[in-house]
Amino acid sequence: MKWQGVLHKYFDYLPLEDRDNIVSLTEGNTPLIRAKNVEDVLEDDLEVYLKFEGANPTGSFKDRGMTVAVSKAVENGDRAVICASTGNTSASAAAFAAKSGLEAIVLIPEGKIAFGKLSQAMMHGANVIQVEGNFDEALELVLELSDNYPVTLVNSLNPNRIEGQKTASFEVSDFLGDAPDYHMLPVGNAGNITAYWKGYKEYYDSGVTSKLPKMTGFQAAGAAPIVDGARVENPETVATAIRIGNPASWEKAENARDESGGLIDKASDEELIEAYKVLAGKEGVFCEPASAASVAGLLKLDGTGYFEDGSTVTCTLTGHGLKDPDIAIESSEQPETVGANVDEVLGVAGL
Ligand code: F0G
């Protein structure tokens, strides 16, 4: 059957009542890419796959949850949706709201979201409000607003978001023929690790898969409340998508970690950028800095005894590298400028 998005594909696992209410951009069905060049640099003997969520219509995994949250809002007769965002949620909410005719209000931390994401929210016609504060403060504001005014919250505290996002774990299992042994992903507000774990458990409980992966999350070192065991008042990291000090799904992420026998650890900005460059330079996969946390974690845990040899490891790359061209250009070698003649080009081309 032609791919029609995650709600059509996994309707029986999702909470929508009526297929007529589906608002879809044909999200999901993203590539699972074998990462042989990463495997080759590892000490451990692992089969590594990259679940490239940057291939979703708005360039991040948020579309999986947003199709369900916005379809449900339509089903309920809602008129407007609201979210706080480090960028990707706002881009996705704005796009799905545009498609459905709902109004979108998005609160973002001023000056701290990547330009690509800001441009998306603006182009899709959302009411973009910049807050003089961080994500955690913006989230508190939208919680208060959605409690007191006729506007539906579409952050991952809305359970429909988690329902939609769990479809990524279904796709991984469908593609591999079983669940992987380890699933690695970045952790920010902690909705995604919660969603994957829910999805893996549902497939296991329905007998579709025979095992459950160890859920392995990575936070940015400057924004690692779960790892450090305390709220971070002023989170700071180059990976603005996960610049979060008080994750909404904190306990659920700890449950996923503990029930699965996995772990949640942190990677420094240098380690994130290193993994980001390895992915782009050796695998041909351009993700955003926060997304590289999954692979930074893989590189960090390699050779420590955490992975059993012969295991399958899936790393989610949550968003596309084009979201944040500024960081890409800053962390790369700068191009040479030459005159428009063969001699000068030859002088630097290294032929
Ligand atoms: N990676 C990217 C690219 C993200 O945008 C986010 C979260 C995460 C990882 C972390 O996922 O929050 O489910 O643990 N972005 C949110 C946003 C906070 O507003 O776009 P999480």
CSV table of C-alpha atoms and ligand atoms in Angstrom, one decimal:
chain,number,residue,atom,x,y,z
A,1,MET,CA,0.0,0.0,0.0
A,2,LYS,CA,1.2,3.5,-0.8
A,3,TRP,CA,2.6,5.2,2.3
A,4,GLN,CA,0.1,7.7,3.8
A,5,GLY,CA,1.6,8.6,7.1
A,6,VAL,CA,1.9,7.1,10.5
A,7,LEU,CA,-1.8,7.3,11.4
A,8,HIS,CA,-3.0,5.4,8.4
A,9,LYS,CA,-0.2,2.8,8.8
A,10,TYR,CA,-0.6,2.2,12.6
A,11,PHE,CA,-4.2,3.3,13.1
A,12,ASP,CA,-5.0,0.4,15.4
A,13,TYR,CA,-2.2,1.4,17.8
A,14,LEU,CA,-3.3,5.0,17.9
A,15,PRO,CA,-6.1,6.9,19.7
A,16,LEU,CA,-7.9,8.6,16.8
A,17,GLU,CA,-11.6,7.6,16.4
A,18,ASP,CA,-12.1,8.3,12.7
A,19,ARG,CA,-9.7,8.2,9.8
A,20,ASP,CA,-11.6,11.2,8.3
A,21,ASN,CA,-10.0,13.4,10.9
A,22,ILE,CA,-6.5,12.6,10.0
A,23,VAL,CA,-4.2,15.6,9.3
A,24,SER,CA,-1.1,14.3,7.7
A,25,LEU,CA,1.9,15.5,5.8
A,26,THR,CA,2.8,11.8,5.0
A,27,GLU,CA,5.2,11.8,7.9
A,28,GLY,CA,7.2,8.7,9.0
A,29,ASN,CA,8.6,5.8,6.9
A,30,THR,CA,12.0,7.4,7.5
A,31,PRO,CA,15.2,5.6,6.4
A,32,LEU,CA,17.0,3.2,8.7
A,33,ILE,CA,20.6,3.5,7.5
A,34,ARG,CA,23.3,0.9,8.2
A,35,ALA,CA,26.3,2.8,9.5
A,36,LYS,CA,29.2,0.7,8.4
A,37,ASN,CA,31.8,3.4,8.6
A,38,VAL,CA,30.9,4.0,12.3
A,39,GLU,CA,30.9,0.3,12.9
A,40,ASP,CA,34.5,0.2,11.5
A,41,VAL,CA,35.9,2.7,14.1
A,42,LEU,CA,34.3,0.9,17.0
A,43,GLU,CA,36.1,-1.4,19.3
A,44,ASP,CA,33.0,-3.4,20.0
A,45,ASP,CA,31.5,-5.7,17.3
A,46,LEU,CA,28.1,-4.1,16.7
A,47,GLU,CA,25.6,-3.7,13.9
A,48,VAL,CA,24.7,0.0,13.9
A,49,TYR,CA,21.7,1.6,12.3
A,50,LEU,CA,20.7,5.3,12.1
A,51,LYS,CA,17.0,6.1,12.2
A,52,PHE,CA,17.1,9.3,10.2
A,53,GLU,CA,14.2,11.4,11.4
A,54,GLY,CA,15.4,14.4,9.6
A,55,ALA,CA,13.7,12.9,6.6
A,56,ASN,CA,10.3,13.8,8.0
A,57,PRO,CA,8.3,16.5,6.2
A,58,THR,CA,9.3,19.3,8.6
A,59,GLY,CA,12.8,17.8,9.2
A,60,SER,CA,12.3,16.3,12.6
A,61,PHE,CA,10.7,13.4,14.6
A,62,LYS,CA,8.1,15.8,15.9
A,63,ASP,CA,5.9,15.3,12.9
A,64,ARG,CA,5.0,11.8,14.1
A,65,GLY,CA,3.5,13.1,17.3
A,66,MET,CA,2.1,16.3,15.7
A,67,THR,CA,0.0,14.4,13.2
A,68,VAL,CA,-1.8,12.6,16.1
A,69,ALA,CA,-2.0,15.7,18.3
A,70,VAL,CA,-3.4,17.9,15.6
A,71,SER,CA,-5.8,15.2,14.2
A,72,LYS,CA,-7.1,14.7,17.7
A,73,ALA,CA,-7.5,18.5,18.1
A,74,VAL,CA,-9.6,18.5,14.9
A,75,GLU,CA,-11.6,15.5,16.1
A,76,ASN,CA,-12.3,17.3,19.4
A,77,GLY,CA,-13.4,20.5,17.5
A,78,ASP,CA,-10.5,22.6,18.9
A,79,ARG,CA,-9.6,25.9,17.3
A,80,ALA,CA,-6.1,26.6,18.3
A,81,VAL,CA,-2.9,24.8,19.5
A,82,ILE,CA,-0.1,26.1,21.6
A,83,CYS,CA,3.4,24.9,22.5
A,84,ALA,CA,6.7,26.0,24.0
A,85,SER,CA,9.7,24.9,21.9
A,86,THR,CA,13.4,24.9,21.3
A,87,GLY,CA,12.4,25.0,17.6
A,88,ASN,CA,11.4,21.7,16.1
A,89,THR,CA,8.1,21.3,17.9
A,90,SER,CA,7.1,24.9,16.9
A,91,ALA,CA,8.0,24.1,13.2
A,92,SER,CA,5.9,21.0,13.2
A,93,ALA,CA,3.0,22.5,15.1
A,94,ALA,CA,3.0,25.4,12.7
A,95,ALA,CA,3.0,23.1,9.7
A,96,PHE,CA,0.2,20.8,10.9
A,97,ALA,CA,-1.8,23.8,12.1
A,98,ALA,CA,-1.5,25.4,8.6
A,99,LYS,CA,-2.7,22.2,7.0
A,100,SER,CA,-5.6,21.8,9.3
A,101,GLY,CA,-6.7,25.4,9.5
A,102,LEU,CA,-6.1,25.6,13.2
A,103,GLU,CA,-4.3,28.6,14.7
A,104,ALA,CA,-0.9,27.9,16.2
A,105,ILE,CA,0.7,29.9,19.0
A,106,VAL,CA,4.4,29.1,19.6
A,107,LEU,CA,6.6,30.3,22.5
A,108,ILE,CA,10.3,30.2,21.9
A,109,PRO,CA,13.3,31.2,24.0
A,110,GLU,CA,14.5,34.4,22.4
A,111,GLY,CA,17.7,34.1,20.4
A,112,LYS,CA,18.2,30.4,21.3
A,113,ILE,CA,16.6,28.5,18.5
A,114,ALA,CA,18.2,27.6,15.2
A,115,PHE,CA,17.4,29.8,12.3
A,116,GLY,CA,15.9,27.1,10.1
A,117,LYS,CA,13.4,26.3,12.7
A,118,LEU,CA,12.4,29.9,13.3
A,119,SER,CA,11.9,30.3,9.5
A,120,GLN,CA,9.6,27.3,9.4
A,121,ALA,CA,7.3,28.6,12.2
A,122,MET,CA,7.2,32.0,10.6
A,123,MET,CA,6.5,30.7,7.1
A,124,HIS,CA,3.7,28.4,8.2
A,125,GLY,CA,2.0,31.4,9.7
A,126,ALA,CA,2.2,30.6,13.4
A,127,ASN,CA,1.9,33.3,15.9
A,128,VAL,CA,5.5,33.3,17.0
A,129,ILE,CA,6.2,34.8,20.5
A,130,GLN,CA,9.8,35.1,21.7
A,131,VAL,CA,10.1,34.8,25.4
A,132,GLU,CA,12.9,36.5,27.4
A,133,GLY,CA,13.7,33.2,29.2
A,134,ASN,CA,14.6,29.6,28.5
A,135,PHE,CA,12.5,26.7,27.3
A,136,ASP,CA,11.5,25.6,30.8
A,137,GLU,CA,10.1,29.0,31.5
A,138,ALA,CA,8.2,29.0,28.2
A,139,LEU,CA,6.8,25.6,29.0
A,140,GLU,CA,5.4,26.8,32.3
A,141,LEU,CA,3.7,29.7,30.5
A,142,VAL,CA,2.0,27.5,27.9
A,143,LEU,CA,0.8,25.1,30.6
A,144,GLU,CA,-0.8,28.0,32.4
A,145,LEU,CA,-2.4,29.3,29.2
A,146,SER,CA,-3.7,26.0,28.0
A,147,ASP,CA,-5.2,25.3,31.5
A,148,ASN,CA,-7.1,28.6,31.5
A,149,TYR,CA,-7.9,29.5,27.9
A,150,PRO,CA,-9.5,27.7,24.9
A,151,VAL,CA,-6.2,26.5,23.4
A,152,THR,CA,-4.8,22.9,23.2
A,153,LEU,CA,-1.3,22.1,24.4
A,154,VAL,CA,0.7,20.2,21.8
A,155,ASN,CA,3.9,19.7,23.8
A,156,SER,CA,4.7,16.1,24.6
A,157,LEU,CA,2.8,16.5,27.9
A,158,ASN,CA,-0.1,15.9,25.5
A,159,PRO,CA,-0.3,12.1,25.5
A,160,ASN,CA,-1.3,12.1,21.8
A,161,ARG,CA,2.2,13.3,21.0
A,162,ILE,CA,3.8,10.3,22.7
A,163,GLU,CA,1.4,8.0,20.9
A,164,GLY,CA,2.4,9.3,17.5
A,165,GLN,CA,6.1,9.3,18.3
A,166,LYS,CA,6.1,5.6,19.4
A,167,THR,CA,5.5,4.7,15.7
A,168,ALA,CA,9.3,5.2,15.1
A,169,SER,CA,10.0,2.2,17.3
A,170,PHE,CA,7.4,0.2,15.2
A,171,GLU,CA,9.2,1.2,12.0
A,172,VAL,CA,12.6,0.1,13.4
A,173,SER,CA,11.2,-3.3,14.5
A,174,ASP,CA,9.3,-3.7,11.2
A,175,PHE,CA,12.5,-3.0,9.3
A,176,LEU,CA,14.9,-5.1,11.4
A,177,GLY,CA,12.4,-8.0,11.8
A,178,ASP,CA,12.7,-7.6,15.6
A,179,ALA,CA,13.6,-5.0,18.1
A,180,PRO,CA,17.2,-4.0,18.3
A,181,ASP,CA,19.3,-4.9,21.4
A,182,TYR,CA,20.0,-1.2,22.2
A,183,HIS,CA,18.2,1.9,21.3
A,184,MET,CA,20.1,5.2,21.6
A,185,LEU,CA,18.7,8.7,21.5
A,186,PRO,CA,19.1,12.3,22.7
A,187,VAL,CA,17.1,13.3,25.7
A,188,GLY,CA,15.8,16.8,26.2
A,189,ASN,CA,12.3,17.2,27.5
A,190,ALA,CA,12.3,13.3,27.6
A,191,GLY,CA,9.2,12.7,25.6
A,192,ASN,CA,10.9,10.8,22.8
A,193,ILE,CA,12.6,8.2,25.0
A,194,THR,CA,9.2,7.7,26.7
A,195,ALA,CA,7.5,7.2,23.4
A,196,TYR,CA,10.0,4.7,22.0
A,197,TRP,CA,9.9,2.6,25.1
A,198,LYS,CA,6.1,2.6,25.0
A,199,GLY,CA,6.2,1.5,21.4
A,200,TYR,CA,8.7,-1.2,21.9
A,201,LYS,CA,6.7,-2.6,24.8
A,202,GLU,CA,3.4,-2.6,22.8
A,203,TYR,CA,5.0,-4.5,19.9
A,204,TYR,CA,6.5,-7.0,22.4
A,205,ASP,CA,3.2,-7.4,24.3
A,206,SER,CA,1.4,-8.0,21.0
A,207,GLY,CA,3.9,-10.7,20.0
A,208,VAL,CA,5.3,-8.8,17.0
A,209,THR,CA,8.8,-8.7,18.5
A,210,SER,CA,10.6,-11.2,20.7
A,211,LYS,CA,12.8,-8.8,22.8
A,212,LEU,CA,13.1,-5.3,24.2
A,213,PRO,CA,16.0,-3.0,23.7
A,214,LYS,CA,18.0,-1.4,26.4
A,215,MET,CA,17.0,2.3,26.2
A,216,THR,CA,20.1,4.4,26.2
A,217,GLY,CA,19.7,8.2,26.4
A,218,PHE,CA,22.2,11.0,26.2
A,219,GLN,CA,21.8,14.6,27.5
A,220,ALA,CA,24.1,17.5,26.7
A,221,ALA,CA,26.5,17.9,29.6
A,222,GLY,CA,25.4,21.5,30.2
A,223,ALA,CA,21.8,20.5,30.3
A,224,ALA,CA,21.8,17.1,32.0
A,225,PRO,CA,19.3,17.3,34.9
A,226,ILE,CA,18.4,13.6,34.7
A,227,VAL,CA,22.0,12.5,34.8
A,228,ASP,CA,23.0,15.0,37.5
A,229,GLY,CA,19.8,14.4,39.5
A,230,ALA,CA,18.8,18.0,39.8
A,231,ARG,CA,17.0,20.7,37.8
A,232,VAL,CA,19.4,22.9,35.9
A,233,GLU,CA,18.5,26.5,36.3
A,234,ASN,CA,20.5,27.9,33.4
A,235,PRO,CA,21.0,25.0,30.9
A,236,GLU,CA,23.7,25.8,28.2
A,237,THR,CA,24.7,23.8,25.2
A,238,VAL,CA,25.6,24.2,21.5
A,239,ALA,CA,22.7,21.7,20.9
A,240,THR,CA,19.9,24.2,21.4
A,241,ALA,CA,17.2,21.6,20.7
A,242,ILE,CA,18.0,19.9,24.0
A,243,ARG,CA,18.8,23.1,26.0
A,244,ILE,CA,16.4,22.0,28.8
A,245,GLY,CA,16.9,22.0,32.5
A,246,ASN,CA,13.6,20.5,33.8
A,247,PRO,CA,12.3,17.8,31.5
A,248,ALA,CA,8.5,17.3,31.5
A,249,SER,CA,8.8,13.5,31.2
A,250,TRP,CA,11.7,13.2,33.7
A,251,GLU,CA,10.2,10.3,35.6
A,252,LYS,CA,9.0,8.5,32.5
A,253,ALA,CA,12.5,8.6,31.1
A,254,GLU,CA,13.9,7.2,34.3
A,255,ASN,CA,11.3,4.4,34.1
A,256,ALA,CA,12.3,3.6,30.5
A,257,ARG,CA,15.9,3.5,31.5
A,258,ASP,CA,15.3,1.3,34.6
A,259,GLU,CA,12.7,-1.1,33.1
A,260,SER,CA,14.8,-1.7,30.1
A,261,GLY,CA,18.1,-2.1,31.9
A,262,GLY,CA,19.6,0.8,30.0
A,263,LEU,CA,21.2,4.1,31.0
A,264,ILE,CA,21.0,7.8,30.6
A,265,ASP,CA,24.3,9.7,30.5
A,266,LYS,CA,25.7,12.9,29.1
A,267,ALA,CA,28.1,14.1,26.4
A,268,SER,CA,30.0,17.3,26.2
A,269,ASP,CA,29.5,19.8,23.4
A,270,GLU,CA,32.9,18.7,22.0
A,271,GLU,CA,31.7,15.1,21.9
A,272,LEU,CA,28.4,16.1,20.3
A,273,ILE,CA,30.2,18.1,17.6
A,274,GLU,CA,32.6,15.3,17.0
A,275,ALA,CA,29.8,12.8,16.5
A,276,TYR,CA,27.9,15.3,14.3
A,277,LYS,CA,31.0,15.6,12.1
A,278,VAL,CA,31.6,11.9,11.9
A,279,LEU,CA,28.0,11.3,10.8
A,280,ALA,CA,28.2,14.0,8.1
A,281,GLY,CA,31.8,13.3,7.0
A,282,LYS,CA,31.8,9.5,7.1
A,283,GLU,CA,28.3,8.4,6.7
A,284,GLY,CA,26.9,11.1,4.5
A,285,VAL,CA,24.1,11.8,7.0
A,286,PHE,CA,23.6,15.4,8.1
A,287,CYS,CA,21.8,15.7,11.4
A,288,GLU,CA,21.5,18.6,13.8
A,289,PRO,CA,23.9,18.8,16.8
A,290,ALA,CA,21.4,17.6,19.3
A,291,SER,CA,20.6,14.6,17.2
A,292,ALA,CA,24.2,13.5,17.3
A,293,ALA,CA,23.9,12.9,21.0
A,294,SER,CA,22.8,9.3,20.2
A,295,VAL,CA,26.0,8.6,18.3
A,296,ALA,CA,28.1,10.6,20.7
A,297,GLY,CA,26.8,8.2,23.3
A,298,LEU,CA,27.6,5.2,21.1
A,299,LEU,CA,31.2,6.4,20.7
A,300,LYS,CA,31.5,7.1,24.4
A,301,LEU,CA,30.2,3.7,25.6
A,302,ASP,CA,32.1,1.7,23.0
A,303,GLY,CA,34.8,-0.4,24.6
A,304,THR,CA,33.4,0.1,28.1
A,305,GLY,CA,31.7,-3.2,28.4
A,306,TYR,CA,28.2,-1.7,28.1
A,307,PHE,CA,27.5,-3.3,24.7
A,308,GLU,CA,27.5,-7.1,24.2
A,309,ASP,CA,29.4,-8.1,21.1
A,310,GLY,CA,27.2,-9.1,18.2
A,311,SER,CA,24.4,-6.7,19.2
A,312,THR,CA,22.2,-4.5,17.0
A,313,VAL,CA,22.2,-0.8,18.0
A,314,THR,CA,19.8,1.7,16.6
A,315,CYS,CA,20.6,5.4,17.0
A,316,THR,CA,17.9,7.9,16.4
A,317,LEU,CA,19.0,11.1,14.5
A,318,THR,CA,16.1,13.3,15.6
A,319,GLY,CA,16.4,16.3,13.2
A,320,HIS,CA,18.0,17.4,9.9
A,321,GLY,CA,21.3,19.3,9.8
A,322,LEU,CA,19.9,22.0,7.6
A,323,LYS,CA,17.9,23.2,10.6
A,324,ASP,CA,21.0,24.8,12.0
A,325,PRO,CA,23.4,25.9,9.2
A,326,ASP,CA,25.2,28.4,11.5
A,327,ILE,CA,26.7,25.6,13.7
A,328,ALA,CA,27.5,23.5,10.6
A,329,ILE,CA,29.5,26.4,9.0
A,330,GLU,CA,31.2,27.4,12.3
A,331,SER,CA,32.4,23.8,12.9
A,332,SER,CA,33.7,23.2,9.4
A,333,GLU,CA,36.8,24.2,7.5
A,334,GLN,CA,36.1,27.5,5.7
A,335,PRO,CA,36.2,27.5,1.9
A,336,GLU,CA,39.0,29.2,0.0
A,337,THR,CA,38.2,32.0,-2.3
A,338,VAL,CA,40.1,32.1,-5.6
A,339,GLY,CA,40.0,34.0,-8.9
A,340,ALA,CA,37.8,32.6,-11.7
A,341,ASN,CA,40.6,30.8,-13.5
A,342,VAL,CA,41.9,27.2,-13.7
A,343,ASP,CA,45.4,28.0,-12.3
A,344,GLU,CA,44.0,29.5,-9.1
A,345,VAL,CA,41.4,26.7,-8.7
A,346,LEU,CA,44.2,24.1,-9.2
A,347,GLY,CA,46.3,25.9,-6.6
A,348,VAL,CA,43.8,24.8,-3.9
A,349,ALA,CA,42.0,21.8,-5.5
A,350,GLY,CA,44.7,19.3,-4.7
A,351,LEU,CA,44.3,17.4,-8.0
B,1,F0G,N1,16.5,16.2,19.2
B,1,F0G,C1,15.9,17.2,18.6
B,1,F0G,C2,16.4,17.6,17.3
B,1,F0G,C3,14.9,17.9,19.3
B,1,F0G,O1,14.3,19.0,18.7
B,1,F0G,C4,14.5,17.5,20.6
B,1,F0G,C5,13.5,18.2,21.3
B,1,F0G,C6,15.1,16.4,21.1
B,1,F0G,C7,16.1,15.8,20.4
B,1,F0G,C8,14.8,15.9,22.5
B,1,F0G,O2,13.6,15.2,22.5
B,1,F0G,O3,12.5,16.5,24.2
B,1,F0G,O4,11.6,14.3,23.4
B,1,F0G,O5,13.6,14.4,24.8
B,1,F0G,N2,12.9,19.3,21.0
B,1,F0G,C9,11.8,19.9,21.6
B,1,F0G,C10,11.3,21.1,20.8
B,1,F0G,C11,12.0,20.3,23.0
B,1,F0G,O6,10.7,22.1,21.3
B,1,F0G,O7,11.5,21.1,19.6
B,1,F0G,P1,12.8,15.1,23.8
